[in-house]
Coordinates of C-alpha atoms and ligand atoms in Angstrom, one line a residue:
X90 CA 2.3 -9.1 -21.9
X91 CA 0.4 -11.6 -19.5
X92 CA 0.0 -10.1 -16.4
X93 CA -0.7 -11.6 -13.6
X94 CA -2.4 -9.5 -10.7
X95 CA -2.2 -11.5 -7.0
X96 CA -4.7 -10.3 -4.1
X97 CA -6.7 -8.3 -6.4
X98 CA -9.5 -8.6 -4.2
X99 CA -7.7 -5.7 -2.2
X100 CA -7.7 -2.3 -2.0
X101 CA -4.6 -2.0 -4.8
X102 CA -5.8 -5.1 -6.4
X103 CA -9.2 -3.6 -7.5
X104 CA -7.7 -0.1 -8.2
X105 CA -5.5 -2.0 -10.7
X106 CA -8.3 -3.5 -12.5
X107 CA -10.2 -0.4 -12.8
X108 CA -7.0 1.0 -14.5
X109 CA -5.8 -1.8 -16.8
X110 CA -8.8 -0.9 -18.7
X111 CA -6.8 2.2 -19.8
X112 CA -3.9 -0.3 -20.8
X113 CA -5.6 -2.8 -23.1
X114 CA -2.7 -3.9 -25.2
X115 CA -2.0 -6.4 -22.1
X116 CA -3.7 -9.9 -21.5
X117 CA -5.0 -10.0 -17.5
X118 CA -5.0 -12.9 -14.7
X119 CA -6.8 -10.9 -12.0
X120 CA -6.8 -13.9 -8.8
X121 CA -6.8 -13.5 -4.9
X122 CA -6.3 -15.8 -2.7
X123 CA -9.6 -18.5 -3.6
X124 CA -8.3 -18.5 -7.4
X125 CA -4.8 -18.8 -6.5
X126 CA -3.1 -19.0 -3.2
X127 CA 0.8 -17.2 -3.3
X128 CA 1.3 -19.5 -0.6
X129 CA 0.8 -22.6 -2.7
X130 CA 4.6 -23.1 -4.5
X131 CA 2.9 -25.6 -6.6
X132 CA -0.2 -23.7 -7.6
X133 CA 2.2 -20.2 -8.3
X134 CA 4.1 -22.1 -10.6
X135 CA 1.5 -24.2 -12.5
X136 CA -0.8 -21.0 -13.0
X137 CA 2.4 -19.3 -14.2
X138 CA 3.7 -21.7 -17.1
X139 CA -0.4 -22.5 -18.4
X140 CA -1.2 -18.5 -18.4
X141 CA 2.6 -18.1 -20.1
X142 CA 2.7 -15.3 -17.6
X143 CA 5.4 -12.6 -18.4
X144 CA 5.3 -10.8 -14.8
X145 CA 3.7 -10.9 -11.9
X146 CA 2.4 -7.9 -10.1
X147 CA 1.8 -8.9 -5.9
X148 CA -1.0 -7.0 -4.5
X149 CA -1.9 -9.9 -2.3
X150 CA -0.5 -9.9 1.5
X151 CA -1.4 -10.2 5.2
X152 CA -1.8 -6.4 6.5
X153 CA -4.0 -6.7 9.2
X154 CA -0.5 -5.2 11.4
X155 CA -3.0 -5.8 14.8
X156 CA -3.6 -9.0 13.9
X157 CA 0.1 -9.9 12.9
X158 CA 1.4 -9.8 16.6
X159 CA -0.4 -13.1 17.5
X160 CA -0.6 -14.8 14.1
X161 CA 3.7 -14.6 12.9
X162 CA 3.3 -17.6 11.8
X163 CA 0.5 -16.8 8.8
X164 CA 2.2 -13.2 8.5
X165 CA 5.2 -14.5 7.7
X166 CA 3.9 -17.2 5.2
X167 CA 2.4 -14.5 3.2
X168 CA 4.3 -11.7 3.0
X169 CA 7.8 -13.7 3.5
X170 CA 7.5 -17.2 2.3
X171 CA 5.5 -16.4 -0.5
X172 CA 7.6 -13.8 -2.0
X173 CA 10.3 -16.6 -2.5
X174 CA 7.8 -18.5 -4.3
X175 CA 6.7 -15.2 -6.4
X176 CA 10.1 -14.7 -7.2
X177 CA 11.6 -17.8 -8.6
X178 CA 8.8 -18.3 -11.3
X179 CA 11.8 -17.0 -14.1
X180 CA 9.4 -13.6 -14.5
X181 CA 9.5 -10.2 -13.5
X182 CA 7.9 -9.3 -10.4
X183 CA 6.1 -6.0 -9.2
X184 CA 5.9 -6.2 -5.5
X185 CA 4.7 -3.6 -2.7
X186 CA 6.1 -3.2 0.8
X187 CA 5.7 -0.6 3.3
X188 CA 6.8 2.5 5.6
X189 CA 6.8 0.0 8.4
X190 CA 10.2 -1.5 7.6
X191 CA 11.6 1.6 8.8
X192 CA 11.6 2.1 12.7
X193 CA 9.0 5.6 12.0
X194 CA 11.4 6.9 14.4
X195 CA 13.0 9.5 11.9
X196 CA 13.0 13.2 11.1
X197 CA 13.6 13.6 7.9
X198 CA 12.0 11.5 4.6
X199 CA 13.0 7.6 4.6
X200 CA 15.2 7.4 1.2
X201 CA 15.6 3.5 -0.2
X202 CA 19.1 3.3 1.5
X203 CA 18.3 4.6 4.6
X204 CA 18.6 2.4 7.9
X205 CA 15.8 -0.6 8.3
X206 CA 14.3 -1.1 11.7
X207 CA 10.9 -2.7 11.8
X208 CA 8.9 -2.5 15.2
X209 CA 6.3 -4.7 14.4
X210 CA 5.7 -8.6 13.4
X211 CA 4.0 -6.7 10.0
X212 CA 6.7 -4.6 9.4
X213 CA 9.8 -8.1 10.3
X214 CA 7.3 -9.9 7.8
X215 CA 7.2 -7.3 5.3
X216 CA 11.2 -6.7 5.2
X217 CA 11.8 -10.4 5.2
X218 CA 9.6 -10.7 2.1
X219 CA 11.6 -7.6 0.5
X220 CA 14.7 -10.0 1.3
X221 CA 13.4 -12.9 0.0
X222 CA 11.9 -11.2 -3.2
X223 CA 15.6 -10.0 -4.1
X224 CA 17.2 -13.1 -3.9
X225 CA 15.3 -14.9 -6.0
X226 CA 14.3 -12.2 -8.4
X227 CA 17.0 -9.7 -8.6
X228 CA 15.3 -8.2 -11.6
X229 CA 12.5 -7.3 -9.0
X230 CA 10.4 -3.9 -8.4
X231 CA 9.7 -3.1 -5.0
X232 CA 7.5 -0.2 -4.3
X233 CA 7.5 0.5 -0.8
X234 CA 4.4 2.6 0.4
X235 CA 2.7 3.8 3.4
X236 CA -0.9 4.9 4.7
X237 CA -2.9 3.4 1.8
X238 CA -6.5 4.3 1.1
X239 CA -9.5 3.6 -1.6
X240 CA -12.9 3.7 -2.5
X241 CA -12.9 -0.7 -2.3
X242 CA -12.2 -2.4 1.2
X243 CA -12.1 -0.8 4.5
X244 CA -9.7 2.0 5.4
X245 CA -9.4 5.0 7.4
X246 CA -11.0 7.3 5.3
X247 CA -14.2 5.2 4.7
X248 CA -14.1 4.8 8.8
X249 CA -14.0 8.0 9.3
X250 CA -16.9 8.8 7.2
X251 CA -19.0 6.7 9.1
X252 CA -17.7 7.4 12.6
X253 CA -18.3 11.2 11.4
X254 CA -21.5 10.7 10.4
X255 CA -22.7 9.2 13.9
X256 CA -20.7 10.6 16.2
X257 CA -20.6 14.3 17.8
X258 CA -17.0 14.3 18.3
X259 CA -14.0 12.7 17.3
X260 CA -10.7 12.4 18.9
X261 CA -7.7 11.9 16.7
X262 CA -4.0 11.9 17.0
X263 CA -1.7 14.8 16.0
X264 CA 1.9 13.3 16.9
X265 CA 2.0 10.3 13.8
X266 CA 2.3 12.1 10.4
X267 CA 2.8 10.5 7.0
X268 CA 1.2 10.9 3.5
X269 CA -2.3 9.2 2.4
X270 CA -1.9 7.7 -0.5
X271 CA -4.5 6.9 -3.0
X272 CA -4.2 3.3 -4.0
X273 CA -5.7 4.4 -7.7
X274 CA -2.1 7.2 -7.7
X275 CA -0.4 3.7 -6.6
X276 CA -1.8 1.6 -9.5
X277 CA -0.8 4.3 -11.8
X278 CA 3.0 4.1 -10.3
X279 CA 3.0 0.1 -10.8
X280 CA 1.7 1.4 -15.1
X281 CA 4.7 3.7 -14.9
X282 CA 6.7 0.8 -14.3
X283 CA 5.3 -1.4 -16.5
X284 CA 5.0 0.8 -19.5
X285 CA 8.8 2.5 -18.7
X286 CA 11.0 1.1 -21.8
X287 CA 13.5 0.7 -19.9
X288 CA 13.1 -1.9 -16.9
X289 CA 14.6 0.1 -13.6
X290 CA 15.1 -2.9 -11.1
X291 CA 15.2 -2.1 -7.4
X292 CA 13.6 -0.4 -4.4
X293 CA 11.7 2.5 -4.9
X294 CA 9.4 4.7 -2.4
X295 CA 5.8 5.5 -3.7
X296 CA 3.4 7.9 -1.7
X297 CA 1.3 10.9 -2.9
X298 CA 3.1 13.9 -2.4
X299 CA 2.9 16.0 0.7
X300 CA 2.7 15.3 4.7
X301 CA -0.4 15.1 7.4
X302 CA -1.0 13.7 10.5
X303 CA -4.1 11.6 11.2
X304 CA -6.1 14.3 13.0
X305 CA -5.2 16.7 10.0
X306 CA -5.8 13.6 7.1
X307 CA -9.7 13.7 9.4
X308 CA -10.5 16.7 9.0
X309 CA -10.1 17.1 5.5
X310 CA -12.0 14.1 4.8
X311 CA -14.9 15.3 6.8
X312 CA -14.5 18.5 4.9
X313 CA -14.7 16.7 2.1
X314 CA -17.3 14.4 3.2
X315 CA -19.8 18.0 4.0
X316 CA -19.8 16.8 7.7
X317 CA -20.2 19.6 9.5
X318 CA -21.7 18.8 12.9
X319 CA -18.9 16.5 13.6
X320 CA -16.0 18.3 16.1
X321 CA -12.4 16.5 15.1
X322 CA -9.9 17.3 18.4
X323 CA -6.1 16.0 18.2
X324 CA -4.8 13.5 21.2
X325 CA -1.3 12.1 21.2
X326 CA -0.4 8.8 20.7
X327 CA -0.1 8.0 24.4
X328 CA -4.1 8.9 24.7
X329 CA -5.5 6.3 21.9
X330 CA -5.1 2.8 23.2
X331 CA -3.5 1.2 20.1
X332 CA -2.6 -2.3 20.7
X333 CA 0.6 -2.2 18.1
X334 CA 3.2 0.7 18.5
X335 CA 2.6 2.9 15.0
X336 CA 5.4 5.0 13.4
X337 CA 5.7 8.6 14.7
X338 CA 7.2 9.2 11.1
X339 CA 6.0 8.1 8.0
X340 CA 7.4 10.3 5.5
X341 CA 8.9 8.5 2.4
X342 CA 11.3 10.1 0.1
X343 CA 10.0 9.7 -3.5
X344 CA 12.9 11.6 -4.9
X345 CA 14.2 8.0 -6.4
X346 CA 10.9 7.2 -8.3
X347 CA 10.5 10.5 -10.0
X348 CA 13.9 10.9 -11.3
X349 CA 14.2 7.2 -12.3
X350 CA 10.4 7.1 -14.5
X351 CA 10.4 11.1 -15.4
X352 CA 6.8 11.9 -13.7
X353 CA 5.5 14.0 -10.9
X354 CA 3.0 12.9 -8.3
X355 CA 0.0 14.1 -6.8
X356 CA -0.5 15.7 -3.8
X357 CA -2.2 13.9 -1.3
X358 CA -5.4 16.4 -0.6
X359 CA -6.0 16.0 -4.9
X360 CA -6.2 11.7 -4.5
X361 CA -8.4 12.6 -1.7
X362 CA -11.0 14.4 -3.7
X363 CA -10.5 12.0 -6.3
X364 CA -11.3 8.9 -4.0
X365 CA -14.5 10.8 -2.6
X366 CA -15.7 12.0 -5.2
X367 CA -16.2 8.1 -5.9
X368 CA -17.5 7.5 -2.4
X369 CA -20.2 10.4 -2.3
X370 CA -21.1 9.0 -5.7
X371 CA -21.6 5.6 -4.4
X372 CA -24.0 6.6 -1.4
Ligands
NAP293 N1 -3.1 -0.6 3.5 C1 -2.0 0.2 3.8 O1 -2.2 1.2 4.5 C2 -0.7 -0.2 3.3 C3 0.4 0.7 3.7 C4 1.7 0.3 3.3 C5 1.9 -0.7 2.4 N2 0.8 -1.5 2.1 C6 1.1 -2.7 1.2 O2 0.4 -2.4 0.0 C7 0.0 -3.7 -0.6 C8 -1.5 -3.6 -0.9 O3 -2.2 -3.3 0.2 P1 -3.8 -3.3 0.3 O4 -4.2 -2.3 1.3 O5 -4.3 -3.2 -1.1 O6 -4.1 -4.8 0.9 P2 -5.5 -5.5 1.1 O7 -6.6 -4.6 0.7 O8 -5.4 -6.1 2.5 O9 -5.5 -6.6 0.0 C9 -4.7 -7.7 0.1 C10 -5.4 -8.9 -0.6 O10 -4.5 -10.0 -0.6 C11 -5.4 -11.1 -0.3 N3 -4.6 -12.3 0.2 C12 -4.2 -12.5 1.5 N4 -3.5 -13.7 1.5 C13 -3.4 -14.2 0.3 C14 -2.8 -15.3 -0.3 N5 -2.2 -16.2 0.4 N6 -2.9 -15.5 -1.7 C15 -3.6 -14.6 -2.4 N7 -4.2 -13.5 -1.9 C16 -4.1 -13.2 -0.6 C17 -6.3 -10.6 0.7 O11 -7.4 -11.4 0.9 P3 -8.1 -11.4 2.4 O12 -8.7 -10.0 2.6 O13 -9.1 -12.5 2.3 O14 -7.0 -11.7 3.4 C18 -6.7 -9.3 0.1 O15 -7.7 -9.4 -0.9 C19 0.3 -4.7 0.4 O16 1.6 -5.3 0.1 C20 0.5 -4.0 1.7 O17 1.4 -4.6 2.6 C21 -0.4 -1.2 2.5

């Protein structure tokens, strides 16, 4: 197949290169957004029919959630407008959404069917690309994920490795829990996909196994990191001055994906010795 890989300047986007390596029976179009723009119908479609693309796998979209509040209009281009584009190309379409479609409000694992309340511009954008996705692509696979880490781009593990290394103390919440997910355990879910036989249309939730909060998901990465002389105390929500309401409850249900593409999944502490192992390397 010709695959082509949107935003793969991203955190998913690069853990998807390193792993089609391990897939080389397929032919690779690895763009972000100066190669080809998602929001550019005419672009999409031209790159599509000269690269004979077979499917199109979206890692590209706008999930700065902060920043989303006061920029709709941009949010809403790229992770709504484009996914009509994306999705009426006549291919098959691999697209990832996120925990925040659901209100985080729950008590018991978000399955696929359950109840969709978004609290955030990120989270209307991201559902309204879901939408748009489906009605033009009904053959689409969504993989809906949440609390997304890496060894490329910035994220919460590699802050937290600095912020560890200068600070004496760090004060984290306790009262928002969800599973880190390895974008590289993520990657390996889109293969799963990919290489299934069968094609499974349809939403499907994809985390690493397991549940944290942020103050626990710290501590194990200091751990990790062999910061020692770094003291990691929990604060609720209410303490940290976040400028966009975040989900109490993250927790997805996976139950779908692993019955539907026969595999189990790893637990969240294992990506995250995988991941550093990559970072310690690096410095
Ligand atoms: N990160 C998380 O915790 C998390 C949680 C749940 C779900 N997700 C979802 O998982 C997916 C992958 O997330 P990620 O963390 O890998 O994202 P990421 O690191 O922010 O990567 C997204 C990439 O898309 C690029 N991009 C933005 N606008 C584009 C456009 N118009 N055309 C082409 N490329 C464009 C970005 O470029 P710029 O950097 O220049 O904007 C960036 O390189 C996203 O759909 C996200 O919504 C993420």
């Amino acid at each position: 197949m010709n695959i082509l890989i949107t935003g793969s300047n991203g955190q998913l986007g690069n853990e998807m290169r390193v792993l089609s390596a391990s897939y080389p029976k397929h032919r690779y179009f690895f763009t972000d957004i100066a190669e080809l723009d998602i929001t550019d119908p005419k672009a999409v479609h031209t790159f599509v029919a000269e690269n004979a693309i077979d499917l199109i796998v979206n890692c590209a979209a706008y999930t700065n959630v902060d920043k989303a509040e006061e920029d709709e209009v941009n949010a809403m281009r790229i992770n709504a407008d484009a996914l009509a584009v994306l999705g009426s190309q006549g291919v098959r379409v691999i697209h990832i959404s996120t925990d925040y479609v659901f209100s985080g409000e729950e008590h018991t694992p978000c399955r696929e069917t359950d109840p969709i309340a978004p609290h955030t511009i990120y989270g209307i954008t991201k559902y309204e690309g879901e939408k748009r996705l489906l009605a033009s692509c009904p053959e689409a696979v969504i993989l809906r994920t949440a609390w997304l880490y890496s060894s490329f781009g910035n994220n919460f593990v590699k802050t937290m490795m600095r912020l560890g290394k200068e600070r004496n103390e760090l004060k984290v919440v306790f009262d928002q829990v969800g599973t880190p997910t390895y974008a590289a355990d993520l990657a390996q879910a889109v293969f799963t996909v990919i290489e299934t036989p069968m094609w499974h249309p349809g939403i499907y939730h994809f985390t690493n196994e397991g549940v944290c909060s942020w103050y626990d998901f710290t501590i194990a990465i200091l751990a990790l990191a062999g910061i020692t002389d770094c003291k990691v105390s929990p604060i609720l929500s209410e303490e940290y001055a976040y400028k966009t309401p975040r989900p109490h409850y993250s927790v997805l249900d996976k139950s779908k994906f692993k019955k539907t593409f026969n595999v189990s999944i790893p637990y969240w502490l294992d990506g995250l010795r995988r991941c550093m192992e990559i970072l310690k390397n690096e410095n």
